[in-house]
Coordinates of C-alpha atoms in Angstrom, one line a residue:
M14 CA 3.4 1.4 -1.0
S15 CA -0.3 0.4 -1.4
R16 CA 0.6 1.3 0.1
F17 CA -2.8 -0.2 0.5
G18 CA -4.0 -1.2 -1.4
T19 CA -3.5 -1.3 -0.9
R20 CA -0.3 -0.1 -0.6
G21 CA -2.6 -1.4 -0.7
P22 CA -4.3 -2.1 -0.3
A23 CA -5.6 -1.1 0.6
L24 CA -5.2 2.5 2.6
V25 CA -3.8 6.1 4.9
A26 CA -5.1 8.8 6.8
A27 CA -2.2 8.4 9.5
G28 CA 0.4 11.0 7.8
L29 CA 3.8 11.5 8.9
A30 CA 4.1 13.3 12.9
G31 CA 5.2 16.5 12.4
M32 CA 4.5 16.8 8.7
L33 CA 1.8 18.5 6.5
V34 CA -1.5 16.1 6.5
V35 CA -3.9 16.6 3.4
S36 CA -6.7 14.6 1.9
G37 CA -8.8 15.0 0.0
C38 CA -11.7 15.6 2.3
S39 CA -10.2 17.9 4.7
G40 CA -11.4 21.6 2.6
Q41 CA -7.4 22.1 2.5
S42 CA -5.9 22.7 -0.2
L43 CA -4.0 19.7 -2.6
E44 CA -2.9 22.4 -5.0
G45 CA 0.9 21.8 -6.7
G46 CA 3.0 24.2 -9.1
G47 CA 6.0 26.1 -9.1
D48 CA 6.1 28.4 -6.0
K49 CA 9.0 30.6 -5.5
A50 CA 9.6 32.2 -2.2
A51 CA 13.3 33.8 -3.8
A52 CA 15.4 33.7 -6.8
G53 CA 16.0 30.2 -7.0
Q54 CA 14.1 29.0 -4.0
V55 CA 11.8 25.8 -5.9
T56 CA 9.3 24.9 -3.7
L57 CA 8.2 20.8 -4.6
K58 CA 5.0 19.7 -3.3
V59 CA 4.7 16.0 -2.7
N60 CA 1.7 14.2 -2.4
F61 CA 1.4 11.0 -1.4
W62 CA -0.8 9.3 1.7
G63 CA 0.7 7.0 5.0
D64 CA 4.1 7.2 5.7
M65 CA 6.7 6.8 3.1
G66 CA 9.7 7.6 5.0
L67 CA 9.5 11.0 4.0
D68 CA 10.4 12.9 6.7
K69 CA 14.5 11.8 6.3
L70 CA 15.0 11.5 3.1
K71 CA 13.1 15.4 3.1
A72 CA 16.0 16.9 5.3
A73 CA 18.9 15.6 3.9
Y74 CA 18.0 16.8 0.1
E75 CA 17.0 20.5 1.8
K76 CA 20.3 20.2 3.7
D77 CA 22.6 19.3 0.5
H78 CA 20.5 21.4 -2.0
P79 CA 19.7 24.5 0.5
N80 CA 18.1 26.2 -3.2
V81 CA 15.1 23.8 -3.0
K82 CA 12.4 23.2 -0.5
I83 CA 10.2 20.6 -0.7
V84 CA 6.4 20.5 0.8
L85 CA 5.1 16.7 2.0
N86 CA 0.8 16.7 1.4
S87 CA -0.1 13.0 3.1
G88 CA -3.7 12.5 2.5
E89 CA -5.7 9.1 2.2
Y90 CA -5.2 7.2 0.0
N91 CA -8.4 6.5 -2.7
A92 CA -9.0 10.5 -1.4
Q93 CA -5.2 11.7 -3.3
H94 CA -5.6 9.4 -6.6
E95 CA -8.9 10.2 -7.0
D96 CA -8.1 14.4 -6.6
L97 CA -4.8 14.1 -9.1
Q98 CA -7.6 12.9 -11.6
K99 CA -8.6 16.1 -11.5
K100 CA -6.4 18.3 -11.3
L101 CA -5.1 16.1 -14.6
V102 CA -8.5 17.0 -16.5
A103 CA -8.4 20.8 -14.8
G104 CA -4.9 20.6 -16.3
S105 CA -3.5 22.6 -12.4
G106 CA -2.9 22.6 -9.5
A107 CA -1.5 18.5 -9.9
P108 CA 1.5 18.4 -7.7
D109 CA 5.3 18.4 -8.5
I110 CA 5.6 15.2 -7.3
S111 CA 3.0 12.9 -7.1
A112 CA 2.8 9.1 -5.6
I113 CA 0.8 6.9 -7.5
D114 CA 0.0 2.9 -6.5
E115 CA -0.6 -0.2 -8.2
G116 CA -4.0 -0.7 -7.6
F117 CA -4.5 3.3 -10.1
I118 CA -0.6 2.6 -11.8
V119 CA -2.9 1.5 -15.1
Q120 CA -5.7 4.0 -15.2
F121 CA -2.7 6.6 -14.7
R122 CA -0.2 5.4 -17.6
G123 CA -3.3 5.1 -20.1
Q124 CA -2.8 9.3 -19.8
A125 CA 1.1 9.5 -19.8
D126 CA 0.9 12.3 -22.4
K127 CA -0.2 14.6 -18.6
F128 CA 2.9 13.3 -17.0
V129 CA 6.3 14.3 -18.1
N130 CA 8.0 11.0 -20.4
L131 CA 11.2 9.9 -17.8
L132 CA 13.0 8.3 -20.8
D133 CA 13.2 11.4 -21.8
K134 CA 14.7 12.9 -18.4
G135 CA 17.1 9.5 -18.8
A136 CA 15.1 7.3 -16.5
G137 CA 16.4 4.3 -19.4
S138 CA 19.4 3.4 -17.6
Y139 CA 17.3 2.5 -14.2
E140 CA 15.3 -0.3 -16.2
S141 CA 17.2 -3.0 -15.7
K142 CA 17.9 -2.1 -12.0
Y143 CA 14.3 -2.9 -10.9
L144 CA 12.3 -5.9 -10.8
P145 CA 11.3 -6.5 -15.3
W146 CA 7.2 -6.9 -14.0
K147 CA 7.3 -2.5 -12.3
W148 CA 8.7 -1.3 -14.8
Q149 CA 6.5 -2.4 -16.8
Q150 CA 3.6 -1.5 -15.1
S151 CA 4.6 2.2 -15.0
L152 CA 5.4 1.6 -19.3
S153 CA 2.5 3.6 -21.6
S154 CA 0.9 0.9 -25.0
D155 CA 3.1 3.6 -26.7
G156 CA 6.5 3.5 -25.3
K157 CA 6.2 6.2 -22.1
Q158 CA 7.3 6.1 -18.8
I159 CA 5.7 7.9 -16.1
G160 CA 7.0 7.3 -13.0
L161 CA 10.6 5.0 -11.2
G162 CA 9.6 1.8 -9.5
T163 CA 10.0 3.2 -4.6
D164 CA 8.2 -0.8 -3.0
V165 CA 6.7 -3.8 -4.0
G166 CA 3.8 -5.1 -1.1
G167 CA 4.9 -8.7 -0.4
L168 CA 2.8 -10.1 1.5
A169 CA 3.4 -11.8 5.5
M170 CA 1.0 -12.0 8.4
C171 CA 1.8 -9.3 11.8
Y172 CA 0.6 -11.0 14.7
R173 CA 0.4 -9.6 18.5
T174 CA 2.5 -11.7 21.0
D175 CA 1.4 -10.7 24.1
L176 CA -2.3 -11.5 22.8
F177 CA -1.8 -14.4 21.5
K178 CA -0.2 -15.7 24.7
K179 CA -3.7 -14.5 26.2
A180 CA -5.5 -16.8 24.6
G181 CA -3.8 -19.5 24.4
L182 CA -2.4 -20.1 20.6
P183 CA 1.8 -20.2 20.0
T184 CA 3.8 -17.0 19.8
D185 CA 7.0 -18.0 17.9
R186 CA 6.4 -16.7 14.9
A187 CA 7.4 -21.2 13.1
E188 CA 4.2 -22.4 15.3
V189 CA 2.6 -20.0 14.1
S190 CA 2.4 -20.0 11.1
K191 CA 2.2 -23.5 10.4
L192 CA -1.4 -23.1 11.8
W193 CA -2.8 -21.5 9.1
A194 CA -1.3 -22.8 5.8
T195 CA -5.2 -22.0 4.3
W196 CA -7.9 -18.7 4.7
D197 CA -10.0 -21.8 6.2
D198 CA -7.2 -22.2 8.5
F199 CA -7.0 -18.9 9.2
I200 CA -10.8 -18.5 10.6
D201 CA -10.5 -21.0 12.3
V202 CA -7.9 -19.5 14.5
G203 CA -9.6 -17.0 14.6
K204 CA -12.5 -18.3 16.0
T205 CA -10.1 -20.0 19.4
Y206 CA -8.9 -16.2 19.9
V207 CA -12.6 -14.8 20.0
S208 CA -14.0 -17.9 22.0
K209 CA -11.0 -17.1 24.3
T210 CA -10.7 -13.7 24.1
G211 CA -14.3 -12.0 23.7
K212 CA -12.3 -9.3 21.7
K213 CA -12.3 -9.8 17.3
F214 CA -10.3 -11.2 16.2
V215 CA -8.5 -9.4 12.5
D216 CA -9.6 -5.4 12.2
S217 CA -11.7 -5.9 8.6
G218 CA -13.8 -7.5 6.6
T219 CA -11.6 -5.4 3.6
N220 CA -9.0 -5.7 5.0
M221 CA -9.2 -10.1 4.5
F222 CA -9.8 -9.8 0.9
N223 CA -7.2 -7.3 -0.7
P224 CA -4.9 -9.9 1.1
V225 CA -6.4 -12.4 -0.8
L226 CA -7.5 -10.9 -3.8
A227 CA -3.8 -10.6 -4.1
Q228 CA -3.2 -14.2 -4.2
Q229 CA -5.4 -14.8 -7.2
P230 CA -4.1 -15.1 -10.9
Q231 CA -5.8 -13.2 -11.4
G232 CA -7.8 -9.8 -11.1
F233 CA -11.1 -7.9 -11.8
Y234 CA -10.6 -7.4 -15.4
N235 CA -8.1 -9.2 -17.8
E236 CA -6.2 -8.0 -19.8
Q237 CA -8.5 -6.8 -22.5
E238 CA -10.2 -4.8 -19.4
Q239 CA -13.2 -6.6 -19.1
L240 CA -14.5 -7.3 -15.4
Q241 CA -13.9 -10.9 -13.7
M242 CA -15.6 -11.4 -10.9
D243 CA -16.3 -14.5 -11.0
G244 CA -12.6 -15.1 -10.6
G245 CA -10.5 -14.2 -7.9
P246 CA -13.3 -11.6 -6.3
K247 CA -15.5 -13.6 -5.7
V248 CA -12.8 -15.9 -4.1
A249 CA -11.8 -13.4 -1.6
F250 CA -15.3 -12.3 -1.1
D251 CA -16.1 -14.8 0.2
V252 CA -13.7 -15.1 2.0
S253 CA -14.2 -12.2 3.6
M254 CA -18.3 -12.9 4.2
K255 CA -16.8 -16.6 6.0
A256 CA -15.0 -14.1 8.6
I257 CA -17.7 -11.3 8.8
Q258 CA -20.2 -14.5 9.8
A259 CA -17.3 -16.4 12.0
G260 CA -17.6 -13.1 14.9
L261 CA -13.8 -12.2 13.9
S262 CA -13.0 -8.8 12.2
A263 CA -13.7 -5.9 14.5
N264 CA -14.6 -3.3 11.5
L265 CA -12.7 -0.9 11.0
A266 CA -12.3 0.8 8.5
S267 CA -8.4 0.4 7.3
F268 CA -6.6 3.9 7.6
Q269 CA -9.2 5.8 9.1
P270 CA -8.6 7.2 12.8
N271 CA -11.3 4.3 14.9
W272 CA -9.0 1.7 13.1
D273 CA -5.5 3.6 14.7
Q274 CA -7.4 4.1 17.7
G275 CA -7.9 -0.1 17.1
F276 CA -4.4 -0.7 16.6
K277 CA -4.0 0.7 20.7
K278 CA -7.2 -0.6 22.2
D279 CA -6.6 -4.1 20.8
Q280 CA -9.1 -4.4 18.9
F281 CA -7.6 -7.3 17.5
A282 CA -4.7 -9.6 17.2
V283 CA -3.4 -10.1 13.4
L284 CA -4.0 -8.1 10.3
A285 CA -2.2 -8.9 6.9
C286 CA 0.7 -7.4 6.6
P287 CA 2.6 -5.9 3.5
A288 CA 6.2 -4.6 3.6
W289 CA 4.7 -1.4 4.1
M290 CA 2.1 -1.6 7.0
L291 CA 5.3 -2.4 8.8
G292 CA 6.0 1.3 9.3
H293 CA 2.2 2.6 10.2
I294 CA 2.2 0.1 13.3
Q295 CA 5.2 1.6 14.4
D296 CA 4.8 4.8 13.8
T297 CA 0.0 4.6 15.6
A298 CA 1.5 2.2 18.3
P299 CA 4.9 3.5 19.2
E300 CA 4.5 2.0 22.9
Q301 CA 3.7 -1.7 21.0
K302 CA 7.1 -2.5 20.1
G303 CA 8.2 -6.5 21.4
K304 CA 4.5 -6.9 21.2
W305 CA 4.4 -7.5 17.3
D306 CA 5.9 -10.6 15.5
I307 CA 5.1 -12.0 11.8
A308 CA 4.2 -14.9 10.2
T309 CA 4.0 -16.6 7.1
I310 CA 0.5 -15.0 5.2
P311 CA -2.5 -18.1 3.7
G312 CA -2.2 -19.1 1.6
G313 CA 1.7 -18.2 0.3
G314 CA 2.7 -15.4 -1.7
G315 CA 1.3 -12.4 -3.0
N316 CA 1.7 -8.3 -3.6
W317 CA -0.4 -6.2 -2.1
G318 CA 1.1 -1.9 -3.2
G319 CA 3.4 -0.8 -4.0
S320 CA 4.1 2.8 -5.9
W321 CA 6.0 4.8 -8.3
W322 CA 7.2 8.5 -8.1
T323 CA 5.8 10.6 -10.7
V324 CA 5.9 13.9 -12.3
P325 CA 2.2 15.6 -13.5
K326 CA 3.7 17.8 -16.6
Q327 CA 1.5 20.9 -15.8
G328 CA 4.5 21.2 -12.5
K329 CA 6.7 24.8 -13.3
N330 CA 10.1 22.8 -11.8
V331 CA 9.8 19.4 -13.2
D332 CA 14.1 19.0 -13.7
E333 CA 14.5 19.8 -10.3
A334 CA 10.8 17.5 -8.8
Y335 CA 13.0 14.6 -11.7
K336 CA 16.0 14.9 -10.0
F337 CA 14.5 14.6 -6.0
V338 CA 13.1 11.7 -7.9
E339 CA 15.6 10.3 -9.6
W340 CA 17.6 11.0 -5.9
M341 CA 14.5 8.7 -4.0
V342 CA 15.2 6.0 -6.0
Q343 CA 19.4 5.6 -5.5
P344 CA 20.0 3.2 -3.0
Q345 CA 21.1 4.6 0.3
Q346 CA 17.7 6.4 0.1
Q347 CA 15.8 2.7 -0.6
I348 CA 17.7 1.8 1.6
E349 CA 16.9 4.3 4.6
V350 CA 13.2 3.9 4.0
F351 CA 13.2 0.1 4.4
K352 CA 14.9 0.1 7.9
T353 CA 12.5 3.4 8.5
V354 CA 9.5 1.9 7.9
G355 CA 9.6 -1.7 6.3
N356 CA 8.3 -0.6 2.3
L357 CA 10.5 -2.4 0.1
P358 CA 12.8 -1.6 -2.5
S359 CA 11.7 -2.7 -6.2
Q360 CA 15.2 -3.0 -7.7
P361 CA 16.4 -6.1 -6.9
A362 CA 19.9 -6.2 -6.5
L363 CA 19.0 -4.7 -2.7
Y364 CA 17.6 -7.6 -1.7
K365 CA 21.1 -9.4 -1.3
D366 CA 22.9 -6.5 0.0
P367 CA 23.7 -6.8 4.0
A368 CA 21.8 -3.9 4.6
V369 CA 18.6 -5.2 3.7
L370 CA 19.1 -9.2 3.9
D371 CA 20.4 -9.0 7.9
Y372 CA 17.8 -6.3 8.9
K373 CA 16.0 -7.1 11.7
K374 CA 12.9 -4.9 13.0
E375 CA 12.9 -4.5 16.6
F376 CA 10.1 -3.0 16.6
M377 CA 8.6 -6.1 14.8
S378 CA 10.2 -8.5 18.4
N379 CA 13.3 -8.3 15.6
A380 CA 11.7 -10.4 12.8
P381 CA 13.8 -11.0 9.4
T382 CA 12.0 -8.5 7.7
G383 CA 14.7 -8.7 5.6
Q384 CA 14.3 -12.2 4.8
I385 CA 11.3 -12.0 5.3
F386 CA 10.2 -9.8 2.3
A387 CA 13.1 -10.2 -0.6
S388 CA 12.0 -14.5 -0.1
T389 CA 8.4 -13.2 -1.5
A390 CA 9.1 -10.3 -3.3
E391 CA 11.3 -12.3 -6.0
N392 CA 8.6 -14.8 -5.8
L393 CA 6.3 -12.8 -7.1
K394 CA 4.2 -12.8 -10.1
P395 CA 1.5 -9.6 -9.8
Q396 CA -1.8 -9.9 -11.7
Y397 CA -2.8 -7.6 -14.2
L398 CA -4.3 -4.4 -12.5
G399 CA -6.9 -2.6 -15.4
K400 CA -7.9 0.6 -15.7
K401 CA -10.5 1.0 -13.1
N402 CA -9.4 -1.0 -10.5
G403 CA -8.5 1.6 -8.4
P404 CA -12.6 2.5 -7.8
T405 CA -13.6 -0.8 -8.7
R406 CA -12.3 -2.1 -5.4
V407 CA -13.4 0.3 -3.2
A408 CA -16.9 0.6 -5.3
V409 CA -16.3 -3.7 -3.9
E410 CA -15.5 -2.6 -0.2
N411 CA -18.0 -0.2 0.1
V412 CA -20.0 -3.5 0.1
I413 CA -17.9 -5.6 2.5
T414 CA -18.5 -2.7 4.9
R415 CA -22.0 -2.3 4.0
V416 CA -22.2 -6.1 5.4
Q417 CA -19.8 -5.4 8.7
Q418 CA -22.5 -2.3 10.0
G419 CA -25.3 -4.7 9.5
S420 CA -26.8 -2.7 6.7
L421 CA -26.5 -5.6 4.5
A422 CA -27.4 -9.1 4.7
P423 CA -24.5 -11.5 3.7
D424 CA -26.7 -13.3 1.7
K425 CA -28.0 -9.9 -0.5
A426 CA -23.9 -9.1 -0.3
W427 CA -22.6 -10.6 -3.0
D428 CA -25.0 -10.1 -6.2
E429 CA -25.0 -6.2 -4.9
A430 CA -20.6 -6.2 -4.9
V431 CA -21.3 -7.3 -8.6
K432 CA -23.5 -4.4 -9.1
Q433 CA -21.0 -1.4 -7.6
A434 CA -18.6 -3.3 -10.0
Q435 CA -20.8 -3.4 -12.8
K436 CA -21.5 0.9 -12.9
V437 CA -17.8 1.1 -12.0
A438 CA -17.5 -0.5 -15.3
T439 CA -19.6 0.5 -17.2
S440 CA -18.9 3.8 -16.1

């Protein structure tokens, strides 16, 4: 997941139902370490965001490993990464296992000395199983592997068939895909929807910015870590401004409570949909089963999100932590997560497994999610994401949010976005 961003795109305040939900601003502790309730008993604390399908995995692992207790800490996307950074600098308090999203992986692989080098644990045998770029993204410049990949975030577009029908728009996924070959086409469809219904079309301008940016040859930074705002970021920013000025955006901050309410109250009809987003939709609005479907995304392709499991060195149970990470990336668990929440594995052999390839998501009108997302993942050409990609994205998203809220004029927004991005780049 980037999820969001990230999974992403992007990314997530909603926690696992019934699980412990922790955010960086909740006032609750995110402390890690190796609590031992009894001799031989090991507690592993796992930090992540959103729903990564861990509830079933936790139960299965604890059943087979009665000496291990898994504590799941789901928090807000940015806050979890910020908290991990603080704990690494402090030298204590990090979880035993931490998920890291693609938007932050370059930042953290630059601190490889603070993570267990998984190659020392035998992880080298997994290199051939991963998409080559996925393996490389978590590999430090001095050859240390800080993480094992969870998923990738190939892009599609999720839409509400019932709301489209009310607006007089097609509902069949093939026909809907034909409506928007380009982002300009997409905005035109949105204008039609708004005029017919009086309701907003998309959830947020930031959730247009991120997928468009993901489709560009270059993101915020080049491989020399130089900020490149006039390339992909300008293209994506312009699209988001067009959508906002056309009145399409419901101005709902992603992965916040009002965004979740937006799903339930039909406040938008479409949203950019990397594979990991399916689980969030299903968890947030279970009563909408059969009302969602999946079409192709304007512009074609792109990757938004996708994460890695890492083991901070400061943990007291690094061996047990690695064993759990290794178990989570096995095919059986990866397929279980895909079926449960939609996260697409980053091991391409699984794309040919009938359990993935033939899978249809009942919740999403029986959309062939295995075929849809497997085909996008195999053709991905990922961007280079710089060391400061995460905080730079947040800075630009904040500017877009200000425009949506009416506190910043659209014609002044780009200069402000560049200014804020440069602050991050030079900090």
